[in-house]
CSV table of C-alpha atoms in Angstrom, one decimal:
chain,number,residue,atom,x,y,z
A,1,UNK,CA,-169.4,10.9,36.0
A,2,UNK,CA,-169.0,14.5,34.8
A,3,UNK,CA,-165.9,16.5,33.6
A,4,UNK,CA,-165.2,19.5,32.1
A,5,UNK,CA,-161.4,20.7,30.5
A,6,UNK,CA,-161.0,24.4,31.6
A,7,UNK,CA,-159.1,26.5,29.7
A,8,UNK,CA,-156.8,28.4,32.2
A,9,UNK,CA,-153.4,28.7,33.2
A,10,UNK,CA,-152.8,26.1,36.4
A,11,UNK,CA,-152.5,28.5,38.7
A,12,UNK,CA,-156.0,30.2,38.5
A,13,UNK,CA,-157.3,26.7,38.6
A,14,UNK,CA,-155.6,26.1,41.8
A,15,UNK,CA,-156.2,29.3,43.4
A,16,UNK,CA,-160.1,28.9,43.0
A,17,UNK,CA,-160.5,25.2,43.8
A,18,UNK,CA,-158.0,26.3,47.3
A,19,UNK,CA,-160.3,28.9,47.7
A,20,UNK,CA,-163.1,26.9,49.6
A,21,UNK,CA,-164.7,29.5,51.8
A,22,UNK,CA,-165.9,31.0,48.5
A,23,UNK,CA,-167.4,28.5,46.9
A,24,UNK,CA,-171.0,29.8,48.5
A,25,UNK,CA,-170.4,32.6,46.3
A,26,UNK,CA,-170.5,30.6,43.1
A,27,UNK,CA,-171.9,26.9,43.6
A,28,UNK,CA,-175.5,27.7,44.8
A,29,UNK,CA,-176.4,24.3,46.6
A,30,UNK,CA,-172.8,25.1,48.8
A,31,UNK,CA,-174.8,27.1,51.9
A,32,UNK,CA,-171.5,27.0,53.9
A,33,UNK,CA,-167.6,26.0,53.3
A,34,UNK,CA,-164.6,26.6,55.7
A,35,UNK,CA,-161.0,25.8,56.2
A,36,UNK,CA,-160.7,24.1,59.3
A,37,UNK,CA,-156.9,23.2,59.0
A,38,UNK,CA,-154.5,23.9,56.4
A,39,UNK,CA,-151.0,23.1,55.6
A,40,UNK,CA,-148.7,22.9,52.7
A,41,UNK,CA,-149.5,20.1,51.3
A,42,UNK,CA,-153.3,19.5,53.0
A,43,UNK,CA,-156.8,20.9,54.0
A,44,UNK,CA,-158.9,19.9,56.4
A,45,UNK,CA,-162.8,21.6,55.1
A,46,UNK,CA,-166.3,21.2,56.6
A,47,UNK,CA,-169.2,21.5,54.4
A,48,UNK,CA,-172.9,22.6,54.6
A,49,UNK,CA,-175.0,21.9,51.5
A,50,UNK,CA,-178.5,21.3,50.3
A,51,UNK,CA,-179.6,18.9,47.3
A,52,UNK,CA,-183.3,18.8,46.6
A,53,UNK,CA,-184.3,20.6,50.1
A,54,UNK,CA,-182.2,18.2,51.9
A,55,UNK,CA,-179.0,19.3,53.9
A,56,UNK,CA,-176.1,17.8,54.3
A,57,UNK,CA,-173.4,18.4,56.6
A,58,UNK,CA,-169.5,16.7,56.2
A,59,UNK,CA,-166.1,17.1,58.0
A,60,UNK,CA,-163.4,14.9,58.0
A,61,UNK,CA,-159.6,14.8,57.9
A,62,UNK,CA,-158.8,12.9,54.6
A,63,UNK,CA,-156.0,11.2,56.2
A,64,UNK,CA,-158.5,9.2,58.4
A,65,UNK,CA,-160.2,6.4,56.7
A,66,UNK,CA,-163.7,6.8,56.6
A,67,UNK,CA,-165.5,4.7,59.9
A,68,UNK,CA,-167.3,1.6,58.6
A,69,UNK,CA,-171.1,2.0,58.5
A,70,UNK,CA,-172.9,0.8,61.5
A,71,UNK,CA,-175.0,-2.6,61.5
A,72,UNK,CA,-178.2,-0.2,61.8
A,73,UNK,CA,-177.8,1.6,58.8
């Protein structure tokens, strides 16, 4: 596990984490990042990255539980 204190007002710290279609910019295994819904109090994001040539894909909506895994994997 890894963690970091940044030293910024709250507000900066919320306005770049919020910020998701950015994160390509500045996070260089993030290849794509979108909002796909986004309310008050929730965001629904899909993600496209790559970790040691590999890439990954994810979307879900975080008030689904995850699906079990299959008896094949």
């Amino acid at each position: 596990r890894l963690s970091k204190v940044i030293a910024s007002p709250r507000w900066k710290i919320i306005r770049l984490v919020t910020r998701v279609q950015e994160f390509p910019s500045f996070m260089p295994n993030v290849k794509e990042a979108a909002v796909i819904q986004r309310t008050r109090r929730k965001m629904v994001t899909k993600w496209r990255v790559q970790v040691d040539g590999v890439p990954i894909s994810h979307a879900r909506d975080p008030e689904r539980p995850p699906r079990p895994p299959s008896p094949d994997n």
